[in-house]
Amino acid sequence: MAKKLPVADSSYSHIANKKLRTELNRHATRTSRAKALQDDAEMLLTNEAGKIEVEGEMERTWRVGQDEIVQGAGQEAAKGRREWKLDGGPYRSRYTRNGRHLAIAGRTGHVATFDWMTGTLHSELQLQETCRDITFLHDQSHYAVAQKKYVFIYDRDGVELHCLKSHIEPTRLEFLPYHWLLASVSNSGFLKYQDTSTGQLLVQHRTKLGACISMTQNVHNAVIHLGHQNGCVTLWTPNLPHPAVQLLAHMGPVLSVSVDPSQGGRYMATAGRDGTVKVWDCRNWKGAVRDWTLRSGSDVELEWSAKGALAVASGGCVNIYTRPSIQTPMHTNTSPPLYLTHPIPNRPLTSVRFAPFQDILTVGHAAGLSSIIVPGAGEPNFDSSEADPFENKRARREKEVKALLDKIQPDLITLDPEFVGSLAPPSKLTTTVDGKPADIPFARMTRLDRLKVSGKADETEENSEDEVDEDGKKISREERERRRQRGKGKSLKRYLRKQRKNVIDPAAVAIRKKLEKQREEKIRARMEAKSAGEEPRKASALDRFKRVAS
């Protein structure tokens, strides 16, 4: 019997707009059904991620070497243990999203892309200049290289397509696949976003923190994480000119930053020149969840796997730690339990990359690259609509077109991506004008109206402007302005106009009270003259020479 899909409760009945209420209810229903279908689909996942398990309490997993793992693993899995000896090192590497193709870039200018499973070489270049980083774009057909002066984009055959002269002296590159944005950070401290679908430079941010040598992205919300020379880690989005989060992570330069993709980007790992590795909880920045000190004080590289394994490359070895030990809060500076270790004598170790959907870790060093097997590090099940390691040419083309149609706008990049589709909270300030609610936004109101809404306006000044004529009638604002233009304003009123508005000044309040008292005396005298039967006489310019009886 088929399971009935759930229907979302109508939690938007308070919305008066019928069209908006229907759309929100439809969105909530689709979300609840997608969650139910996802739970059912997990029953069909046959592959499971395994780890190394020891038989006795005295045995340790880190004592198992790569030779024993290769002998115990299957024939297909054993192909992941490889050594590439190259002369253009040290090397940096990058995998495609489906984990099928690998791109490498040596510091001296040796660049190559190939299918590492079959050994098919796509392109190989000798650029004869410094190359600092490399990354694939939407698929293996295009890749970008951070060279000595600019960023260059090449196709699969190694033909130069574009030279991005706006990206000057880049040090690190990242590509956001769902937004089609190529992000680069330079020696001058500028973070720049280039739209690869339209070719225009989207935005550039000045970090004001000097040169940056470490950058990564959070695949959950597409936020760029930067590590700076003063020990700070900053989080950037294209729609904010300032960092969304800035924290002091280390007492020296930050050498490497990585974000855990297994739990929605909740944890971030940083490594500094001070020889410490820290794990942070991105939901609150009150302090590091766990930190420990490395034995070697050389450059450190970090990388998280799809299943939450953390690889730390420092000195002449690579150490792998697994959860939940690295995510358990620990107040002492002790290293978490070690899962695997592998010595690599070719220093320095410049990059570590986990192959998607594989239990393989690729380490770039001065003599080339080394791939080791890390059981339980990769995701065993893949979604063919997102990343298919066995896709053909036709499927790749259809996927590229669909990705362009589903491109997400850069304005939606934020720390909390769950805000999309939710209602904005009601404002705490009610915008009312003259006691009646108005549709004017608070930011577009005049300064006096904003002060009235906030309850900070000086009401005595508003009352002082309500003038009356000789018959006791209120004078309109237009009549008052016309009289001021005629030059009939007194010097005392001119003094009041020069004062700052909406400021409660004791002297100004005393002068207003004096004017109000004079006005009341005039009205009282006029009313007494009317009651005595005397016809009121208009004031004349010669009244100033009249003698006043002493």
XYZ file of C-alpha atoms in Angstrom:
550
model
C 0.000 0.000 0.000
C 1.434 3.372 -1.032
C 2.217 5.807 1.700
C 0.063 8.927 1.655
C 2.057 12.113 1.265
C 1.550 14.673 4.033
C -0.290 17.933 3.515
C 1.040 21.017 5.264
C -1.178 22.710 7.826
C -2.603 26.089 6.868
C -0.418 28.264 9.067
C -0.887 31.355 6.916
C -4.594 31.905 7.525
C -3.867 35.314 9.047
C -2.683 36.712 5.692
C -5.359 38.802 4.010
C -3.904 38.567 0.492
C -5.458 35.453 -1.017
C -2.855 35.027 -3.745
C 0.054 35.294 -1.321
C -1.626 32.950 1.165
C -2.199 30.317 -1.524
C 1.397 30.528 -2.746
C 2.827 30.167 0.764
C 0.588 27.174 1.524
C 1.666 25.535 -1.746
C 5.328 26.139 -0.891
C 4.906 24.635 2.593
C 3.145 21.585 1.135
C 5.935 20.979 -1.377
C 8.566 21.269 1.344
C 6.865 18.744 3.628
C 6.342 16.295 0.747
C 9.980 16.621 -0.333
C 11.120 15.749 3.186
C 8.842 12.704 3.256
C 10.089 11.505 -0.139
C 13.673 11.990 0.968
C 13.085 9.777 3.993
C 11.636 7.091 1.728
C 14.558 7.393 -0.718
C 17.068 6.688 2.047
C 15.706 3.144 2.245
C 16.885 2.552 -1.338
C 20.490 3.569 -0.661
C 22.328 0.285 -0.650
C 25.905 1.538 -0.287
C 27.167 2.318 3.187
C 30.242 4.183 4.349
C 32.567 1.954 6.322
C 35.529 2.674 8.559
C 38.483 0.810 9.903
C 37.472 -1.137 12.987
C 39.894 -2.713 15.441
C 39.310 -5.998 17.229
C 40.962 -5.357 20.592
C 41.136 -2.408 22.949
C 44.897 -2.135 22.641
C 44.876 -1.832 18.859
C 44.746 1.540 17.113
C 43.546 2.417 13.625
C 46.397 4.848 12.995
C 48.870 1.955 13.162
C 47.399 0.544 9.938
C 49.490 1.614 6.946
C 48.507 2.154 3.334
C 49.965 -1.186 2.237
C 47.637 -3.080 4.566
C 44.661 -0.988 3.454
C 45.394 -1.675 -0.226
C 45.637 -5.409 0.427
C 42.379 -5.450 2.359
C 40.428 -3.188 -0.019
C 38.794 -4.258 -3.264
C 40.406 -4.080 -6.663
C 38.556 -0.905 -7.676
C 39.234 0.852 -4.374
C 42.905 -0.061 -4.475
C 43.338 1.980 -7.676
C 43.052 5.128 -5.591
C 46.496 4.592 -4.069
C 48.808 6.356 -6.518
C 51.976 8.400 -6.668
C 52.604 11.082 -9.299
C 56.230 12.183 -9.455
C 56.453 15.590 -11.162
C 59.135 18.246 -11.428
C 57.129 21.478 -11.359
C 56.176 21.443 -7.685
C 54.944 22.229 -5.189
C 51.517 21.395 -6.595
C 47.920 22.347 -5.854
C 45.021 20.170 -7.005
C 41.261 20.431 -7.486
C 38.546 17.884 -8.332
C 35.345 18.387 -10.287
C 32.045 18.141 -8.458
C 31.480 14.557 -9.627
C 35.005 13.537 -8.595
C 35.942 12.159 -12.011
C 38.463 14.732 -13.257
C 41.510 16.232 -11.566
C 43.335 19.506 -12.258
C 46.835 20.226 -10.954
C 48.959 23.374 -11.015
C 52.636 23.588 -10.096
C 54.241 26.686 -8.694
C 56.658 26.904 -11.653
C 53.872 26.880 -14.283
C 53.071 23.203 -14.991
C 49.276 22.849 -15.426
C 47.414 19.664 -16.379
C 43.864 18.263 -16.342
C 43.027 14.574 -16.722
C 40.578 11.803 -15.906
C 42.331 10.135 -12.989
C 40.203 6.974 -13.152
C 41.096 6.086 -16.731
C 44.340 8.051 -16.989
C 43.120 10.087 -19.991
C 45.013 13.370 -20.297
C 42.878 16.332 -21.386
C 45.441 19.140 -21.487
C 48.959 19.893 -20.311
C 50.544 23.360 -20.317
C 53.926 24.796 -19.485
C 53.082 28.430 -18.700
C 56.617 29.398 -17.645
C 55.327 31.663 -14.837
C 54.132 31.393 -11.264
C 50.792 29.616 -10.749
C 49.252 29.926 -7.306
C 45.921 28.093 -7.614
C 43.602 26.272 -10.008
C 39.900 25.426 -10.039
C 37.330 23.941 -12.385
C 34.311 26.022 -13.385
C 30.859 24.467 -13.852
C 32.389 21.236 -15.247
C 35.607 19.811 -16.653
C 35.247 21.726 -19.948
C 36.604 24.960 -18.419
C 39.086 25.736 -15.675
C 40.690 28.887 -14.239
C 44.318 29.352 -13.222
C 45.580 32.033 -10.829
C 48.824 33.014 -12.529
C 51.449 35.576 -11.607
C 49.559 38.698 -12.681
C 46.039 37.786 -13.840
C 43.447 35.005 -13.819
C 43.285 33.018 -17.064
C 40.462 30.736 -18.202
C 41.216 27.724 -20.419
C 39.022 25.160 -22.105
C 39.365 21.382 -21.892
C 42.036 21.277 -24.614
C 44.192 23.925 -22.917
C 43.263 26.792 -25.270
C 43.283 30.187 -23.574
C 39.787 31.697 -23.693
C 39.851 34.735 -21.399
C 42.285 36.872 -19.463
C 40.577 38.487 -16.461
C 42.693 41.619 -16.056
C 40.483 42.905 -13.253
C 41.804 40.084 -11.027
C 45.326 41.338 -10.302
C 47.886 39.105 -8.557
C 45.396 36.426 -7.411
C 46.399 34.012 -4.681
C 43.315 31.771 -4.270
C 40.295 30.860 -6.417
C 36.835 29.490 -5.625
C 33.881 28.756 -7.911
C 30.254 28.922 -6.717
C 28.437 26.392 -8.948
C 24.844 27.373 -8.180
C 25.529 31.091 -8.752
C 28.085 30.780 -11.582
C 30.497 33.071 -9.760
C 34.284 32.893 -9.810
C 35.717 34.413 -6.621
C 39.362 35.392 -6.252
C 41.405 37.071 -3.545
C 44.628 38.918 -4.298
C 47.837 40.081 -2.655
C 46.345 43.567 -2.375
C 43.470 42.250 -0.232
C 40.640 42.591 -2.766
C 37.917 39.937 -2.989
C 36.333 39.946 -6.464
C 33.331 38.098 -7.900
C 33.191 37.409 -11.660
C 29.966 36.165 -13.258
C 31.090 33.426 -15.651
C 27.697 33.223 -17.394
C 27.657 36.892 -18.479
C 31.364 37.742 -18.198
C 30.920 40.872 -16.094
C 32.662 41.738 -12.856
C 29.901 41.563 -10.289
C 31.482 43.239 -7.254
C 34.811 43.728 -5.552
C 35.339 44.088 -1.812
C 38.318 45.689 -0.167
C 39.108 43.609 2.898
C 41.546 46.214 4.328
C 43.459 43.365 5.995
C 46.354 42.922 3.595
C 47.374 39.907 1.538
C 45.311 36.734 1.896
C 46.623 33.207 1.259
C 43.697 31.094 2.506
C 40.167 30.998 1.142
C 37.328 28.492 1.043
C 33.588 28.439 0.495
C 30.705 27.087 2.507
C 28.850 24.852 0.051
C 25.690 25.172 2.147
C 25.203 28.946 1.803
C 27.944 30.002 -0.713
C 29.635 32.313 1.812
C 33.347 32.927 1.238
C 35.671 32.413 4.244
C 38.987 34.290 4.216
C 41.980 33.931 6.537
C 44.203 36.996 6.955
C 47.720 37.820 8.090
C 46.601 39.405 11.372
C 44.898 36.203 12.567
C 41.350 37.228 11.620
C 38.851 35.111 9.710
C 36.174 36.996 7.771
C 32.984 35.792 6.069
C 31.922 37.624 2.891
C 28.841 37.806 0.675
C 28.494 39.720 -2.618
C 25.657 41.908 -1.309
C 27.529 43.310 1.722
C 30.460 45.769 1.458
C 31.717 44.684 4.885
C 32.313 41.192 6.304
C 29.230 39.448 7.637
C 31.329 37.911 10.436
C 34.815 38.817 11.605
C 36.584 36.958 14.396
C 40.101 36.758 15.779
C 40.987 33.090 15.319
C 44.767 32.938 15.839
C 47.637 34.957 17.240
C 49.425 34.853 13.891
C 48.656 34.559 10.162
C 45.880 32.153 9.189
C 47.340 29.509 6.869
C 44.289 27.430 5.988
C 40.492 27.507 6.358
C 38.003 24.712 5.634
C 34.245 24.210 6.204
C 32.587 20.872 6.994
C 30.087 19.997 4.203
C 28.608 16.986 6.008
C 26.392 18.884 8.470
C 25.204 21.886 6.505
C 28.321 23.976 6.981
C 28.039 24.118 10.772
C 31.714 23.627 11.590
C 34.794 25.462 10.361
C 38.421 24.481 10.919
C 41.304 26.979 10.875
C 45.061 26.589 11.143
C 47.509 29.367 11.979
C 51.190 30.143 12.001
C 51.081 29.803 15.787
C 50.921 26.008 15.302
C 47.326 25.495 16.445
C 44.282 23.984 14.760
C 40.854 25.178 15.898
C 37.354 23.927 15.159
C 34.579 26.552 15.298
C 30.805 26.282 15.475
C 29.383 28.607 12.809
C 26.057 28.885 14.647
C 27.700 30.900 17.436
C 31.146 32.433 17.600
C 31.633 32.422 21.374
C 34.804 30.376 21.143
C 36.500 27.412 19.543
C 34.825 24.054 20.057
C 38.183 22.316 20.111
C 41.793 23.332 19.536
C 45.124 21.573 19.697
C 48.768 22.292 18.949
C 50.700 20.649 16.135
C 54.182 19.259 16.612
C 55.626 20.920 13.504
C 55.537 24.669 13.025
C 55.604 24.639 9.205
C 52.766 25.427 6.800
C 49.479 23.658 7.536
C 46.720 22.609 5.116
C 43.197 21.543 6.120
C 40.371 19.803 4.303
C 37.011 18.289 5.363
C 35.566 15.248 3.625
C 31.936 14.655 2.687
C 31.507 12.438 5.778
C 33.114 14.816 8.265
C 36.716 13.558 8.344
C 39.319 16.310 8.846
C 42.702 15.994 7.117
C 45.582 18.028 8.582
C 48.795 18.158 6.537
C 51.786 19.623 8.341
C 55.477 18.926 8.433
C 56.096 15.587 6.767
C 52.859 13.714 7.468
C 49.096 13.820 6.959
C 46.798 13.155 9.929
C 43.094 12.337 9.609
C 40.613 12.895 12.449
C 36.986 11.765 12.437
C 33.877 12.909 14.196
C 32.444 13.054 16.780
C 35.742 13.571 18.586
C 36.725 16.718 16.661
C 33.272 18.267 17.221
C 33.019 17.457 20.932
C 33.705 20.548 23.093
C 36.994 20.213 24.954
C 38.392 22.933 27.218
C 41.899 21.519 27.307
C 44.477 21.868 24.543
C 44.651 18.161 23.719
C 44.708 16.528 20.316
C 41.640 14.446 19.368
C 42.022 10.685 18.770
C 43.892 9.998 15.557
C 42.160 7.933 12.875
C 44.865 7.571 10.216
C 48.314 8.953 9.523
C 50.595 8.778 6.510
C 54.173 10.079 6.292
C 55.210 12.089 3.208
C 58.873 13.128 3.253
C 58.575 15.530 0.299
C 58.098 18.894 1.975
C 56.324 21.279 1.848
C 52.781 19.873 1.714
C 50.842 22.544 -0.167
C 47.346 21.111 -0.695
C 44.985 18.364 0.475
C 41.823 17.430 -1.454
C 39.271 14.686 -0.852
C 37.864 13.112 -4.017
C 34.042 13.386 -4.093
C 32.242 10.022 -3.760
C 35.585 8.283 -3.181
C 37.629 7.315 -0.125
C 40.676 9.042 -1.589
C 42.774 11.932 -0.305
C 45.136 13.679 -2.746
C 48.096 15.507 -1.214
C 50.149 17.995 -3.230
C 53.809 18.410 -2.313
C 57.151 19.489 -3.749
C 57.762 16.218 -5.653
C 54.296 15.859 -7.193
C 51.114 14.352 -5.772
C 50.243 11.395 -3.563
C 46.824 9.755 -3.279
C 46.056 7.718 -0.177
C 43.003 5.674 0.770
C 40.939 6.897 3.746
C 38.129 4.366 4.424
C 34.822 6.022 5.291
C 35.777 9.530 4.132
C 33.652 9.741 0.961
C 29.930 9.810 0.327
C 28.971 6.339 -0.999
C 25.744 7.441 -2.736
C 25.526 10.169 -5.358
C 22.621 12.073 -6.896
C 22.877 11.815 -10.676
C 20.915 15.055 -11.131
C 23.542 16.961 -9.118
C 26.841 15.215 -9.836
C 27.124 12.045 -11.889
C 30.588 10.436 -12.169
C 29.383 8.337 -15.135
C 27.665 11.045 -17.201
C 28.156 11.116 -20.964
C 28.515 14.049 -23.324
C 24.775 14.491 -23.852
C 24.005 14.415 -20.134
C 26.717 16.983 -19.490
C 25.225 19.386 -22.046
C 21.709 19.030 -20.652
C 23.019 19.558 -17.161
C 24.822 22.733 -18.216
C 21.662 24.195 -19.772
C 19.572 23.271 -16.743
C 22.146 24.835 -14.407
C 21.988 28.101 -16.360
C 18.188 28.128 -16.147
C 18.316 27.411 -12.397
C 21.006 29.994 -11.717
C 20.563 31.679 -8.313
C 20.947 35.425 -8.035
C 23.913 36.659 -5.945
C 21.601 38.782 -3.770
C 20.280 35.596 -2.159
C 23.680 34.665 -0.682
C 23.438 35.095 3.087
C 24.519 33.405 6.294
C 21.052 31.899 6.801
C 19.690 30.610 3.468
C 16.469 29.458 5.134
C 15.063 32.994 5.017
C 14.062 32.498 1.354
C 10.309 31.877 1.204
C 9.639 33.035 4.761
C 7.692 36.077 5.881
C 9.430 39.197 7.118
C 8.802 39.894 10.817
C 6.510 42.850 11.568
C 8.242 46.096 12.374
C 8.359 47.202 15.985
C 7.811 50.846 14.950
C 4.318 51.719 13.712
C 4.349 54.385 11.026
C 1.459 56.707 11.862
C 0.959 60.252 10.630
C -1.447 62.483 12.602
C -2.717 59.516 14.565
C -3.626 57.468 11.460
C -1.651 54.493 10.114
C 0.253 55.254 6.930
C 1.819 53.058 4.264
C 4.997 55.143 4.156
C 8.074 53.065 5.061
C 9.944 54.219 8.116
C 13.140 54.806 6.129
C 11.356 57.182 3.699
C 9.663 59.344 6.305
C 10.902 62.816 7.110
C 13.089 63.378 10.124
C 10.274 64.990 12.112
C 7.885 62.119 11.321
C 10.517 59.535 12.295
C 11.025 61.308 15.601
C 7.249 61.361 16.138
C 7.016 57.612 15.465
C 9.924 56.925 17.801
C 8.419 59.165 20.488
C 11.441 61.482 20.584
C 9.952 64.604 18.974
C 9.644 67.863 20.941
C 5.909 68.576 21.018
C 6.379 72.058 22.470
C 7.977 73.241 19.230
C 5.079 71.908 17.199
C 2.583 73.723 19.426
C 4.563 76.956 19.229
C 4.101 77.049 15.466
C 0.289 77.130 15.766
C -0.227 80.894 15.512
C -3.593 82.722 15.589
C -4.647 85.999 14.042
C -6.414 88.954 15.663
C -9.809 87.209 15.617
C -8.440 84.116 17.329
C -8.397 81.938 14.194
C -5.544 79.538 13.471
C -3.149 80.652 10.749
C -2.328 78.056 8.112
C 1.210 77.021 7.244
C 1.028 78.738 3.829
C -0.100 82.016 5.385
C 2.655 81.804 7.967
C 5.301 81.212 5.305
C 3.950 84.106 3.235
C 4.165 86.433 6.208
C 7.726 85.353 6.850
C 8.641 86.138 3.260
C 7.154 89.606 3.633
C 9.607 90.408 6.347
C 7.071 90.614 9.152
C 8.834 88.041 11.271
C 10.203 89.384 14.523
C 13.789 89.025 15.560
C 12.818 86.683 18.357
C 11.107 84.326 15.926
C 14.090 84.465 13.622
C 16.209 83.452 16.579
C 13.945 80.473 17.236
C 14.060 79.401 13.596
C 17.835 79.333 13.688
C 17.834 76.963 16.620
C 18.101 73.230 16.015
C 14.733 71.530 15.662
C 13.592 68.657 17.880
C 16.122 69.557 20.600
C 14.764 70.283 24.072
C 16.635 73.418 25.168
C 15.642 75.108 28.469
C 16.241 78.578 26.984
C 14.100 77.811 23.942
C 11.321 76.411 26.123
C 11.345 79.576 28.282
C 11.140 81.809 25.189
C 8.223 79.787 23.819
C 6.389 80.149 27.105
C 7.009 83.924 27.014
C 5.597 84.164 23.478
C 2.587 82.073 24.457
C 1.939 84.385 27.433
C 2.160 87.510 25.237
C -0.228 85.973 22.733
C -2.747 85.161 25.442
C -2.550 88.742 26.831
C -3.233 90.188 23.391
C -6.245 87.980 22.902
C -7.536 88.827 26.396
C -7.159 92.592 25.774
C -8.934 92.268 22.434
C -11.829 90.421 24.009
C -12.118 93.017 26.800
C -12.239 95.842 24.253
C -15.039 94.083 22.383
C -17.039 93.582 25.565
C -16.645 97.307 26.481
C -18.210 98.346 23.153
C -15.097 99.888 21.720
C -14.400 99.202 18.098
C -11.027 97.533 17.731
C -8.553 99.739 15.907
C -5.956 98.385 13.582
C -2.377 98.851 14.616
C -0.517 101.683 12.939
C 3.126 102.409 12.332
C 2.822 105.648 14.365
C 1.852 103.758 17.529
C 5.494 103.402 18.396
C 5.637 107.197 19.107
C 2.640 107.123 21.426
C 3.429 108.097 24.982
C 2.704 105.502 27.552
C 1.140 106.860 30.789
C 3.449 106.250 33.670
